[in-house]
Tab-separated table of N, CA, C and O in Angstrom:
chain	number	residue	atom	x	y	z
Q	1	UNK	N	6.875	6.638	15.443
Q	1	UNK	CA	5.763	6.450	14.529
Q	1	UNK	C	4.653	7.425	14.892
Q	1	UNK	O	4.297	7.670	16.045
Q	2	UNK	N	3.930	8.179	13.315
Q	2	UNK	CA	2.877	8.990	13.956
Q	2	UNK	C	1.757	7.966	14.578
Q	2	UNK	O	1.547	6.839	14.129
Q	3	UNK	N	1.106	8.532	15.641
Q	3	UNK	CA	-0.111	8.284	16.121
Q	3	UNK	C	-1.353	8.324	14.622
Q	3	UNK	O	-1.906	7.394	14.035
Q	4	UNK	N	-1.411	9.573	14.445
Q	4	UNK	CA	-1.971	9.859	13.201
Q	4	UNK	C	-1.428	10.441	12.266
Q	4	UNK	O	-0.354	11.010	12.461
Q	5	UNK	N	-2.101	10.445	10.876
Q	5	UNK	CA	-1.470	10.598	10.016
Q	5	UNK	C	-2.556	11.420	9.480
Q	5	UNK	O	-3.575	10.797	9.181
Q	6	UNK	N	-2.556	12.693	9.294
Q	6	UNK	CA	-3.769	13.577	8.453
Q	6	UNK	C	-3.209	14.003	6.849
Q	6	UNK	O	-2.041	14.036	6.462
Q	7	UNK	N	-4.259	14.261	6.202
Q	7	UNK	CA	-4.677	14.502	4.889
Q	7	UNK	C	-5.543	14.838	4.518
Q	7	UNK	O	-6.629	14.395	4.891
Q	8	UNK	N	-5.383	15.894	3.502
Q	8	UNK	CA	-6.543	16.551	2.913
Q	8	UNK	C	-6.743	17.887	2.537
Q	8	UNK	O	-7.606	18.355	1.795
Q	9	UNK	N	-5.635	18.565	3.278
Q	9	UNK	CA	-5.434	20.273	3.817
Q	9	UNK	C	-5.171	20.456	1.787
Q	9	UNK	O	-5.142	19.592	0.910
Q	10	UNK	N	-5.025	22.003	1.719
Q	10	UNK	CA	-4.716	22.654	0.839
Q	10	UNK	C	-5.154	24.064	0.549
Q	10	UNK	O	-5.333	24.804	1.516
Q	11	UNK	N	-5.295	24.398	-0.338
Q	11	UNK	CA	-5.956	25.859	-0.796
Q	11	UNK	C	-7.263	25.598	-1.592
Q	11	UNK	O	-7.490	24.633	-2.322
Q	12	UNK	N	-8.241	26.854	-1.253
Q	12	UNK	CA	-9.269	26.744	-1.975
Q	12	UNK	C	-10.205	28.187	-1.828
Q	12	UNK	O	-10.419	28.697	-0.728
Q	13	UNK	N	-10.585	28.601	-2.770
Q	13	UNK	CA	-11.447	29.907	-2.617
Q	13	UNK	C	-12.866	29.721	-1.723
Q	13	UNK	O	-13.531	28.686	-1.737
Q	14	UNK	N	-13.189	30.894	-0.966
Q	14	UNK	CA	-14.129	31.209	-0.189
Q	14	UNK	C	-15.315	30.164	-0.887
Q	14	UNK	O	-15.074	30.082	-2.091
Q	15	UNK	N	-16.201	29.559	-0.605
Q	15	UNK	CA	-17.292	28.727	-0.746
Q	15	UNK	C	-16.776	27.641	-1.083
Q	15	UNK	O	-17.601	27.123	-1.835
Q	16	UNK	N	-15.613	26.756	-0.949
Q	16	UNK	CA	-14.621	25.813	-1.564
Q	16	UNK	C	-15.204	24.914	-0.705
Q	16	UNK	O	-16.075	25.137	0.136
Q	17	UNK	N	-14.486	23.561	-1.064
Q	17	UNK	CA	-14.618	22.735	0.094
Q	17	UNK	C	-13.256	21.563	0.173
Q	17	UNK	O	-12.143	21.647	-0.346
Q	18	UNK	N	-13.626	20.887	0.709
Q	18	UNK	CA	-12.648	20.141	1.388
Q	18	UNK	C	-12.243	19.166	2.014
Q	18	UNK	O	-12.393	19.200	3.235
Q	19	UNK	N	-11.813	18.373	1.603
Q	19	UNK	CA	-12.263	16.962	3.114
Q	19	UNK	C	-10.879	16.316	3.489
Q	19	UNK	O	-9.980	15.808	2.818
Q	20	UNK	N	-11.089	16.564	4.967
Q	20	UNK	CA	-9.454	15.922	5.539
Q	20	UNK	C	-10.098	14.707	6.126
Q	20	UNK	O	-11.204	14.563	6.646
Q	21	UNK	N	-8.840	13.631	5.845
Q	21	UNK	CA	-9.002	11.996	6.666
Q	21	UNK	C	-7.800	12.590	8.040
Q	21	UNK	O	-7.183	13.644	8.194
Q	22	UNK	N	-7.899	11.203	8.907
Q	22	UNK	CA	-7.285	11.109	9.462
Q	22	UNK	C	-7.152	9.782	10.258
Q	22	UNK	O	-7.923	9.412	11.143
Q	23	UNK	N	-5.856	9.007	9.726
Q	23	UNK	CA	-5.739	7.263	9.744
Q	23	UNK	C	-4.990	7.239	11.376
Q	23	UNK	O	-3.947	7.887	11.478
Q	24	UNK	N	-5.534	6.473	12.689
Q	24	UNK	CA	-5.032	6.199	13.257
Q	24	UNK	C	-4.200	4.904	13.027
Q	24	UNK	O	-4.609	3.841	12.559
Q	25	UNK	N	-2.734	5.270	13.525
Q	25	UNK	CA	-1.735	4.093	13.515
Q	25	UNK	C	-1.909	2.626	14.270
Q	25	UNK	O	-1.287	1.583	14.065
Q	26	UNK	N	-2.963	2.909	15.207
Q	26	UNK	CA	-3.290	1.615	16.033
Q	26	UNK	C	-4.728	1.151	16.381
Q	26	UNK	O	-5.318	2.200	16.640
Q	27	UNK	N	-5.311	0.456	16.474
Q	27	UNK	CA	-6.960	0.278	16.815
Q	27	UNK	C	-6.670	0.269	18.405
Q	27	UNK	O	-7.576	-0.237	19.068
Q	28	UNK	N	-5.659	0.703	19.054
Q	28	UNK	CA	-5.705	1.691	20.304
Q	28	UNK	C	-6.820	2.609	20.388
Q	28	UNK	O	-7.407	2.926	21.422
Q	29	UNK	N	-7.060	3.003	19.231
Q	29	UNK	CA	-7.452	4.404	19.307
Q	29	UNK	C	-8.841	4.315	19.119
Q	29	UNK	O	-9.531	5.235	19.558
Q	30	UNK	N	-9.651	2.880	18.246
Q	30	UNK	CA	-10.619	2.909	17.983
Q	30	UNK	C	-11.742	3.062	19.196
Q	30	UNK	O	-12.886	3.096	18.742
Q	31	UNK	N	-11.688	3.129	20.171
Q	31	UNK	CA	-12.364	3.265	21.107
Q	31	UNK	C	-12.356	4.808	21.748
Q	31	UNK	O	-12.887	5.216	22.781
Q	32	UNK	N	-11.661	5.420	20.882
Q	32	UNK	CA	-11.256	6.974	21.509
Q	32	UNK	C	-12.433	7.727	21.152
Q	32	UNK	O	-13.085	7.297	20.201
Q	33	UNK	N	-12.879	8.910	21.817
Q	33	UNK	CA	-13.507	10.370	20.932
Q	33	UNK	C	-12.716	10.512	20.020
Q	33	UNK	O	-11.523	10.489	20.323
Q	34	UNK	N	-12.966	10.640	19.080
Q	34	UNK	CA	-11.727	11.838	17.888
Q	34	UNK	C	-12.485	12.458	17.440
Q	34	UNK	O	-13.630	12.095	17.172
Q	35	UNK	N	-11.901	13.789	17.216
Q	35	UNK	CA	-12.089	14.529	16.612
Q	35	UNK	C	-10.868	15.829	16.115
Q	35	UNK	O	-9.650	15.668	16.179
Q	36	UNK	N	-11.455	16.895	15.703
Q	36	UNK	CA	-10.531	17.818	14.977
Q	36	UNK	C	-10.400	19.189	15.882
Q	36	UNK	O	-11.226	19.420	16.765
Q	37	UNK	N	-9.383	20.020	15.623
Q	37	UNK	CA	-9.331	21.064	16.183
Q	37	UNK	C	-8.146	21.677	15.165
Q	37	UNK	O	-7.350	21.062	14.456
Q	38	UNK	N	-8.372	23.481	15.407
Q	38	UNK	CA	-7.527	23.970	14.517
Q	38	UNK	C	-6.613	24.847	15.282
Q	38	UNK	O	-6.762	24.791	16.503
Q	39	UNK	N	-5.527	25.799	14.747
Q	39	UNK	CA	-4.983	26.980	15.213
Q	39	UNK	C	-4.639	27.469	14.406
Q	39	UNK	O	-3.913	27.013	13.523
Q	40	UNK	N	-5.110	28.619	14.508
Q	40	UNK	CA	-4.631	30.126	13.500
Q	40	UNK	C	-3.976	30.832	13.736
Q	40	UNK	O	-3.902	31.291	14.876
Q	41	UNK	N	-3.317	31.167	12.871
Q	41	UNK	CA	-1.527	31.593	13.095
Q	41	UNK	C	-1.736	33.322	14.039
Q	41	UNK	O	-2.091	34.410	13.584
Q	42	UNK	N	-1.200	32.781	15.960
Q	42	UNK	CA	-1.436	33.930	16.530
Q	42	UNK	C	-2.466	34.143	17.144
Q	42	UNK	O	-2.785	35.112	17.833
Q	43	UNK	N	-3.349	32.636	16.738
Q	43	UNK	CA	-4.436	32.516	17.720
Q	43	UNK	C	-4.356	31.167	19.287
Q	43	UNK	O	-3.266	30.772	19.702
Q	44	UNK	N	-5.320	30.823	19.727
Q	44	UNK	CA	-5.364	29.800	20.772
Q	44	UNK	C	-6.233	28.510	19.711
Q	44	UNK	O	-6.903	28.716	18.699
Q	45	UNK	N	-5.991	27.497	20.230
Q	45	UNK	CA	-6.530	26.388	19.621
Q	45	UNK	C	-8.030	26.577	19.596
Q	45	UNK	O	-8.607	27.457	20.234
Q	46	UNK	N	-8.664	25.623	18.756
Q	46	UNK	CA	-10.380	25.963	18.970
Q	46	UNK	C	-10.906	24.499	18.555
Q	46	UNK	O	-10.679	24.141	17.400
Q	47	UNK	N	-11.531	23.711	19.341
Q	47	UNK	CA	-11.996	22.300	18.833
Q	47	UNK	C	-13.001	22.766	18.133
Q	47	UNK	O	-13.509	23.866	18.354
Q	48	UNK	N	-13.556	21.588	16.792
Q	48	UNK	CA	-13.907	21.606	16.119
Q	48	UNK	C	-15.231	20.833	16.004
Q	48	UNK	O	-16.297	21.438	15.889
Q	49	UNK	N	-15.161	19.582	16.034
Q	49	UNK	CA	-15.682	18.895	15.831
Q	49	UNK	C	-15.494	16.973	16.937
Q	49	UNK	O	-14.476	16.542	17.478
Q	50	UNK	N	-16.379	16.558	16.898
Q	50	UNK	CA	-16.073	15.234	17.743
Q	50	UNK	C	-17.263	13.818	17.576
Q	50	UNK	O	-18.482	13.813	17.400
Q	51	UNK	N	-16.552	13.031	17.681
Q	51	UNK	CA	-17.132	12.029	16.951
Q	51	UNK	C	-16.738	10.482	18.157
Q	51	UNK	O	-15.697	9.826	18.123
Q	52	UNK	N	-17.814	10.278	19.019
Q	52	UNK	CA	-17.904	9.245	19.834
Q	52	UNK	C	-17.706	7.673	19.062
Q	52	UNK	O	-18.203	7.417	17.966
Q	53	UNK	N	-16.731	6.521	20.016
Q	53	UNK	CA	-16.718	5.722	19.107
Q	53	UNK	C	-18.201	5.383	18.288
Q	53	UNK	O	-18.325	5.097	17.097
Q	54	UNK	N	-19.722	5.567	19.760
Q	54	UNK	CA	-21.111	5.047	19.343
Q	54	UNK	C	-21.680	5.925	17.693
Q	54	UNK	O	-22.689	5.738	17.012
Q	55	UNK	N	-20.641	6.782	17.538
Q	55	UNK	CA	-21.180	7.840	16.750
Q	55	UNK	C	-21.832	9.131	16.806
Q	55	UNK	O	-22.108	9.910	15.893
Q	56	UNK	N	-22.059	9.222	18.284
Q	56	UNK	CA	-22.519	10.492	18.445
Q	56	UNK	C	-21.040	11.475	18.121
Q	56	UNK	O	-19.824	11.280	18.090
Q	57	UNK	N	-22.367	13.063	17.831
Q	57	UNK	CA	-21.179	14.099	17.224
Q	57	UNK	C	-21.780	15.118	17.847
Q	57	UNK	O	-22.980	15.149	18.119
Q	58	UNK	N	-20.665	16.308	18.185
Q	58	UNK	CA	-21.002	17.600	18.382
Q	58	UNK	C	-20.032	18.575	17.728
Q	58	UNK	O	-18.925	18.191	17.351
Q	59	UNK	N	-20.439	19.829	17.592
Q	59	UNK	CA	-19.327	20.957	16.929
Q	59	UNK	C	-19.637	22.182	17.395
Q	59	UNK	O	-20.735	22.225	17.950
Q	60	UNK	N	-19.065	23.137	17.356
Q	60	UNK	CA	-18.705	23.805	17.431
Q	60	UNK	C	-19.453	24.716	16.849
Q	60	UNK	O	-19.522	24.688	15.620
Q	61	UNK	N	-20.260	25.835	17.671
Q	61	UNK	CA	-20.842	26.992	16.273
Q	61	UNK	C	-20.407	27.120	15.096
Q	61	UNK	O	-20.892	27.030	13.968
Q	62	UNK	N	-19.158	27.405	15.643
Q	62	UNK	CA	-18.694	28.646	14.244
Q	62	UNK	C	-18.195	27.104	12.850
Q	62	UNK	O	-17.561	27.611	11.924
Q	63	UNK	N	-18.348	25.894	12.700
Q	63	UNK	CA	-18.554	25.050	12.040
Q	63	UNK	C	-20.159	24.140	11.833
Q	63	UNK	O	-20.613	23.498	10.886
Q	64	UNK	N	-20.603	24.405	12.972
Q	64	UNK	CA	-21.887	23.714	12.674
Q	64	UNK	C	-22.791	23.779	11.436
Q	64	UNK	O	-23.139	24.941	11.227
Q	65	UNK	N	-23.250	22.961	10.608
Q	65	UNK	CA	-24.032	23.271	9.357
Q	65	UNK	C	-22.981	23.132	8.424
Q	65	UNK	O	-23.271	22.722	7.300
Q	66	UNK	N	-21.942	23.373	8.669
Q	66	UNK	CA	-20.785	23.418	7.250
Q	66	UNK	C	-19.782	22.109	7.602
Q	66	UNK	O	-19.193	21.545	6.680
Q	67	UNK	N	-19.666	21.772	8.657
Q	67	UNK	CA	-18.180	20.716	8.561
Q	67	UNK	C	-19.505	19.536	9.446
Q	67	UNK	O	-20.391	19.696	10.286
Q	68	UNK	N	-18.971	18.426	8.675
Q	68	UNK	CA	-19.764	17.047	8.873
Q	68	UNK	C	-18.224	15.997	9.089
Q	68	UNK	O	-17.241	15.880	8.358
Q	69	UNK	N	-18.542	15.408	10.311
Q	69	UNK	CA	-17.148	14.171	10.936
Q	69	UNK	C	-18.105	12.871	10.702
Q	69	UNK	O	-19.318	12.664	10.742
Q	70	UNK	N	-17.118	12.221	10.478
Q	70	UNK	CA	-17.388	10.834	10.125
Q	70	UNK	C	-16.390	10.178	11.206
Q	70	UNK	O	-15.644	10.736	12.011
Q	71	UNK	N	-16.648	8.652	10.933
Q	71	UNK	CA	-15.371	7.912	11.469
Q	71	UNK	C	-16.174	6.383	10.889
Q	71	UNK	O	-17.355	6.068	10.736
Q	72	UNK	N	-14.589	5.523	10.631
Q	72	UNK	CA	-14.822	4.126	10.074
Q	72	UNK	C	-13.825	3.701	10.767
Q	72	UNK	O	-12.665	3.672	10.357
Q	73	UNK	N	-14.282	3.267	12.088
Q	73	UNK	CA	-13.864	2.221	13.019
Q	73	UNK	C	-12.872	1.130	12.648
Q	73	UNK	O	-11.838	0.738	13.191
Q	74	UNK	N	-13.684	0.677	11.270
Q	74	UNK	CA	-12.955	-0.313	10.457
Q	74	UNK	C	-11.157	-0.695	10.290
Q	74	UNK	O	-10.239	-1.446	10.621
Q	75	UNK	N	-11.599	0.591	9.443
Q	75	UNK	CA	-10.228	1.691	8.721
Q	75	UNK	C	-9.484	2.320	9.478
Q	75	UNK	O	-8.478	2.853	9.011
Q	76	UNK	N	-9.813	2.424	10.941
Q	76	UNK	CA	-8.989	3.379	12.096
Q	76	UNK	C	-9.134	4.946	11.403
Q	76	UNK	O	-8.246	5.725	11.748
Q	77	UNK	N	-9.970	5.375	10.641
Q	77	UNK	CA	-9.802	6.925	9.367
Q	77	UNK	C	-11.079	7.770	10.088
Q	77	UNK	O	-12.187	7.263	10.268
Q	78	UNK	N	-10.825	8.748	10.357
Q	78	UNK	CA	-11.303	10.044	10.251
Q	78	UNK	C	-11.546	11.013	9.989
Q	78	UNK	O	-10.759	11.939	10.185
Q	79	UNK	N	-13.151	11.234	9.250
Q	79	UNK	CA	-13.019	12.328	7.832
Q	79	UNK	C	-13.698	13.437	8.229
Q	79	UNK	O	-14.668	13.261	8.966
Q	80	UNK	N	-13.346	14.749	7.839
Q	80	UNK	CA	-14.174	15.690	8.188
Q	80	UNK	C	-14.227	16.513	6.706
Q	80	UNK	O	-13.266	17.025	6.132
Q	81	UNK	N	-15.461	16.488	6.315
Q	81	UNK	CA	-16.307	17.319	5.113
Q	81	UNK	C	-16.409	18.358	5.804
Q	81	UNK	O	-16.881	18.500	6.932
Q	82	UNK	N	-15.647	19.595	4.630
Q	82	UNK	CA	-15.817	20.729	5.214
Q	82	UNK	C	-16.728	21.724	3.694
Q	82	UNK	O	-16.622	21.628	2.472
Q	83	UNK	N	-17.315	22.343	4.330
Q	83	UNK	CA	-18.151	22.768	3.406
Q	83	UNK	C	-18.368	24.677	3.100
Q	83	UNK	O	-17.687	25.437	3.788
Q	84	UNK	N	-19.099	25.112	2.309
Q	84	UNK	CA	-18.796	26.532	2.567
Q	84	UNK	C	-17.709	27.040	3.329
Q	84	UNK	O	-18.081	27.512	4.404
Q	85	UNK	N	-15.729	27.132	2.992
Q	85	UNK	CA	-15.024	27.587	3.694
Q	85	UNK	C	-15.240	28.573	3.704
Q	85	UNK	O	-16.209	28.810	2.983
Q	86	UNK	N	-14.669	29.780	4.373
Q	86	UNK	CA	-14.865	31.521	4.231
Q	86	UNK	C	-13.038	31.535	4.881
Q	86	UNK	O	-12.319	30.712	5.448
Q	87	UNK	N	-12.930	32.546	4.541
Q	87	UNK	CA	-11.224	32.765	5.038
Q	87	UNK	C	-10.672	32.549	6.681
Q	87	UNK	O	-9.539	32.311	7.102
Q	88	UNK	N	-11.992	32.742	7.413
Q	88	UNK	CA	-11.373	32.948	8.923
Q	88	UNK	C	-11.328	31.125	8.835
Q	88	UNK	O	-10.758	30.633	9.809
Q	89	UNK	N	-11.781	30.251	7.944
Q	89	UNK	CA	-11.170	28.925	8.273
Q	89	UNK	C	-9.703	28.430	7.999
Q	89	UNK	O	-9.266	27.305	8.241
Q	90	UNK	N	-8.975	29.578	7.400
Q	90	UNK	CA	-7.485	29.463	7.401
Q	90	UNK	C	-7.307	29.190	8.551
Q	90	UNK	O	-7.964	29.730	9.441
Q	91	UNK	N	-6.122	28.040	8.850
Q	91	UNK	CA	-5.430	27.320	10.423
Q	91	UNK	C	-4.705	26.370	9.782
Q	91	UNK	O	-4.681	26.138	8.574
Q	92	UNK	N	-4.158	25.871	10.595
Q	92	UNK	CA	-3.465	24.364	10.781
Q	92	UNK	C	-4.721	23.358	11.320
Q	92	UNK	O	-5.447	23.840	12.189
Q	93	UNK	N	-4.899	22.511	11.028
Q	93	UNK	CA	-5.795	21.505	11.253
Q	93	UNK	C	-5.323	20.134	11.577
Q	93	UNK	O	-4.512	19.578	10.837
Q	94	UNK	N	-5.953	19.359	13.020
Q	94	UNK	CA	-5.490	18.986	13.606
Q	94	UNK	C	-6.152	17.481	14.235
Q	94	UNK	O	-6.631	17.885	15.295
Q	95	UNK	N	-6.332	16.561	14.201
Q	95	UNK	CA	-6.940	15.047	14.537
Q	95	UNK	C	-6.591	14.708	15.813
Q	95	UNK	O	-5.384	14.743	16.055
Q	96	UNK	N	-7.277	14.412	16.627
Q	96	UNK	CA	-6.962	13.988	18.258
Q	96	UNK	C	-7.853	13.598	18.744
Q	96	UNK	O	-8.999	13.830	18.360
Q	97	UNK	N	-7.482	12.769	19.909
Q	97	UNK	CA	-8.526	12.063	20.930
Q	97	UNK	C	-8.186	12.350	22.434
Q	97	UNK	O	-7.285	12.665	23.210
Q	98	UNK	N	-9.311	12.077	22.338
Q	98	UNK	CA	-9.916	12.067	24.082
Q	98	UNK	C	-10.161	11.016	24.419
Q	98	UNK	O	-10.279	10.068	23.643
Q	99	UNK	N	-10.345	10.933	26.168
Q	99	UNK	CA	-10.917	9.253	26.390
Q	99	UNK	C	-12.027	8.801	26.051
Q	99	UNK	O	-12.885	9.674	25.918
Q	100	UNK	N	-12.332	7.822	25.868
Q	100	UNK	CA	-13.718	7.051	25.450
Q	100	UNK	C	-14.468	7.322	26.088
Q	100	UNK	O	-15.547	7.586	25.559
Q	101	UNK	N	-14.329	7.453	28.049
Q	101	UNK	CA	-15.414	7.716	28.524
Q	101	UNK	C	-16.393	8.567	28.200
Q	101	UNK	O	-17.529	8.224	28.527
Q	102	UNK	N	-16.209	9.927	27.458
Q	102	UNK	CA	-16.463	11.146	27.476
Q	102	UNK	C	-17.888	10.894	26.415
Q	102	UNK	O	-18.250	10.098	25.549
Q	103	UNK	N	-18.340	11.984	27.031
Q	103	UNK	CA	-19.976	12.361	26.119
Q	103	UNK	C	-19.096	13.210	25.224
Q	103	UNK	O	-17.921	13.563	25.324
Q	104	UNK	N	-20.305	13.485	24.059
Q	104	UNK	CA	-19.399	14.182	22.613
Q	104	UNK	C	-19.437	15.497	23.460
Q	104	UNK	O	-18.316	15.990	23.585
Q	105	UNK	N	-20.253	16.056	23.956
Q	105	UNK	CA	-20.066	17.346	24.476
Q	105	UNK	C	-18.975	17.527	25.225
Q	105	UNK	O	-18.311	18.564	25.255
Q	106	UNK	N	-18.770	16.557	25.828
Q	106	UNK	CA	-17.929	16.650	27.015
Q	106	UNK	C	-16.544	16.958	26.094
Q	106	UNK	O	-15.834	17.950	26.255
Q	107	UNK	N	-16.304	15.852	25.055
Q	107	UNK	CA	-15.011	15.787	24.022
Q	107	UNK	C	-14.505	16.971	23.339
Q	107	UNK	O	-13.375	17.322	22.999
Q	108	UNK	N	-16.029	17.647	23.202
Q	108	UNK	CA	-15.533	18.969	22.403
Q	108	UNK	C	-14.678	19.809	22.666
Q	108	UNK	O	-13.768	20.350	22.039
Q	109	UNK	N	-15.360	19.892	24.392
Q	109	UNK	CA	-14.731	20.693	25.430
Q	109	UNK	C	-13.276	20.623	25.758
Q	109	UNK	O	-12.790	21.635	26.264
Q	110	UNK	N	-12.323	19.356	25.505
Q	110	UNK	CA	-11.252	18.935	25.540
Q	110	UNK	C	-10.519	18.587	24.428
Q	110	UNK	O	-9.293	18.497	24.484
Q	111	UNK	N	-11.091	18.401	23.514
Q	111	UNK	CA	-10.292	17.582	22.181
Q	111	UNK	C	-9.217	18.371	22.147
Q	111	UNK	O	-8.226	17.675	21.928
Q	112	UNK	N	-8.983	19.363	22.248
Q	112	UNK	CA	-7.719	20.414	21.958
Q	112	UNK	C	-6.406	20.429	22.426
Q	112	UNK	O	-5.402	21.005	22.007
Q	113	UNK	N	-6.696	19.337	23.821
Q	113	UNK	CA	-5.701	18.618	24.387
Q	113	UNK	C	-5.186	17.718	24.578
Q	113	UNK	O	-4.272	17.403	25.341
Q	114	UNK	N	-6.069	16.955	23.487
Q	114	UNK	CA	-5.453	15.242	23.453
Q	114	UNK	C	-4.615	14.984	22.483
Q	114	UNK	O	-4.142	15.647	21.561
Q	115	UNK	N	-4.507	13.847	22.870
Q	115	UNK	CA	-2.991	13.127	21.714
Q	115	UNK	C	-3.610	13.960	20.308
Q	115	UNK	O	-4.822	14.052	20.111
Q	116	UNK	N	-2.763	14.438	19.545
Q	116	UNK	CA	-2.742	14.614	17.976
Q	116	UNK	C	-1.942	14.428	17.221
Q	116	UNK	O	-0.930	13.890	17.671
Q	117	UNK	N	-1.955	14.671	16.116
Q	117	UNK	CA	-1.104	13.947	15.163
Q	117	UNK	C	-0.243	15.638	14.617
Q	117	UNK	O	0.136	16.637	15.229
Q	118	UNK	N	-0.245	15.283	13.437
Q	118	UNK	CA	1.219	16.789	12.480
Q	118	UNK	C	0.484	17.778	12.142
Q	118	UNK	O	1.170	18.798	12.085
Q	119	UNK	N	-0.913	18.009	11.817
Q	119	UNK	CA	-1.554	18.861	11.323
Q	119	UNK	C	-1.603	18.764	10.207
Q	119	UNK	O	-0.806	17.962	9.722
Q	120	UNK	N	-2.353	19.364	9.440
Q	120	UNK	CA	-2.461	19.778	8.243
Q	120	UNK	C	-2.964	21.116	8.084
Q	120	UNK	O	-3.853	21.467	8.859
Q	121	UNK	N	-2.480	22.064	7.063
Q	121	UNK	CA	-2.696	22.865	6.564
Q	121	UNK	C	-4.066	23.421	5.921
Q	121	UNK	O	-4.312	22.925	4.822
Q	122	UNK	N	-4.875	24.230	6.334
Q	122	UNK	CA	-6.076	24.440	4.988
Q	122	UNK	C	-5.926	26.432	5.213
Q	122	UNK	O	-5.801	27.061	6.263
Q	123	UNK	N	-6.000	26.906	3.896
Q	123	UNK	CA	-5.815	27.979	3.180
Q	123	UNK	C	-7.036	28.631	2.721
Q	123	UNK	O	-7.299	27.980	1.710
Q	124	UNK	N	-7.854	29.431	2.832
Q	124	UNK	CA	-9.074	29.716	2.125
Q	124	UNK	C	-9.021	31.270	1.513
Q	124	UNK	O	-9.298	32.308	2.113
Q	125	UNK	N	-8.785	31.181	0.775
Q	125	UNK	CA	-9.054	32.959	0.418
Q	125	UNK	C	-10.350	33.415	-0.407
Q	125	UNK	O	-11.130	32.725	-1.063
Q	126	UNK	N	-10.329	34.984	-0.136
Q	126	UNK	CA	-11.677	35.350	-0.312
Q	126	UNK	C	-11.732	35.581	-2.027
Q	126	UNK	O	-12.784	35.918	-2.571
């Protein structure tokens, strides 16, 4: 069984936008950091974004101002609004956690190596 299950990826022209969920399979998880991270085909992973169970968030420059994380504890779901794409946001896109202990900063720094789920796809052309 997946851990997670993401959605949302697709194609969309430069200033497009976008919003991926991402449903954890267990309220295991609700106590986790989650957040997102991507890889571009030929590149190294790059975290994205992170989202403390308390709600604190941090990101990443090269997303800051454009991609906004959510999370509904509730729902076990994790959404990330992505906003103004530009092409270098072409990757595979990716939902994972870290331990709870962690400050969001701290999560950012790691998310890239925690449990994740299948990816999803997002496409942006100019």
């Amino acid at each position: 069984q997946e851990q997670f299950v993401m959605s949302g990826g697709g194609s969309v022209q430069a200033g497009g936008s976008l919003r991926l969920s991402c449903a954890a399979s267990t309220h295991a998880w609700s106590t986790y950091c989650m957040g997102w991270f991507r890889q571009a085909a030929g590149k190294g992973r790059e975290g994205l974004a992170v989202i403390t169970y308390d709600g604190s968030t941090d990101y990443a420059d090269s997303v800051k101002g454009r991609f906004t994380l959510s999370r509904d504890n509730a729902k076990l779901t994790l959404y990330l609004e992505m906003n103004q794409l530009q092409p270098e946001d072409t990757a595979r896109y990716y939902c994972a956690a870290a331990p709870p202990s962690m400050t969001a900063p701290q999560c950012l720094r790691v998310i890239a190596t925690g449990a994740w789920g299948q990816g999803t796809q997002v496409t942006v052309s100019s």
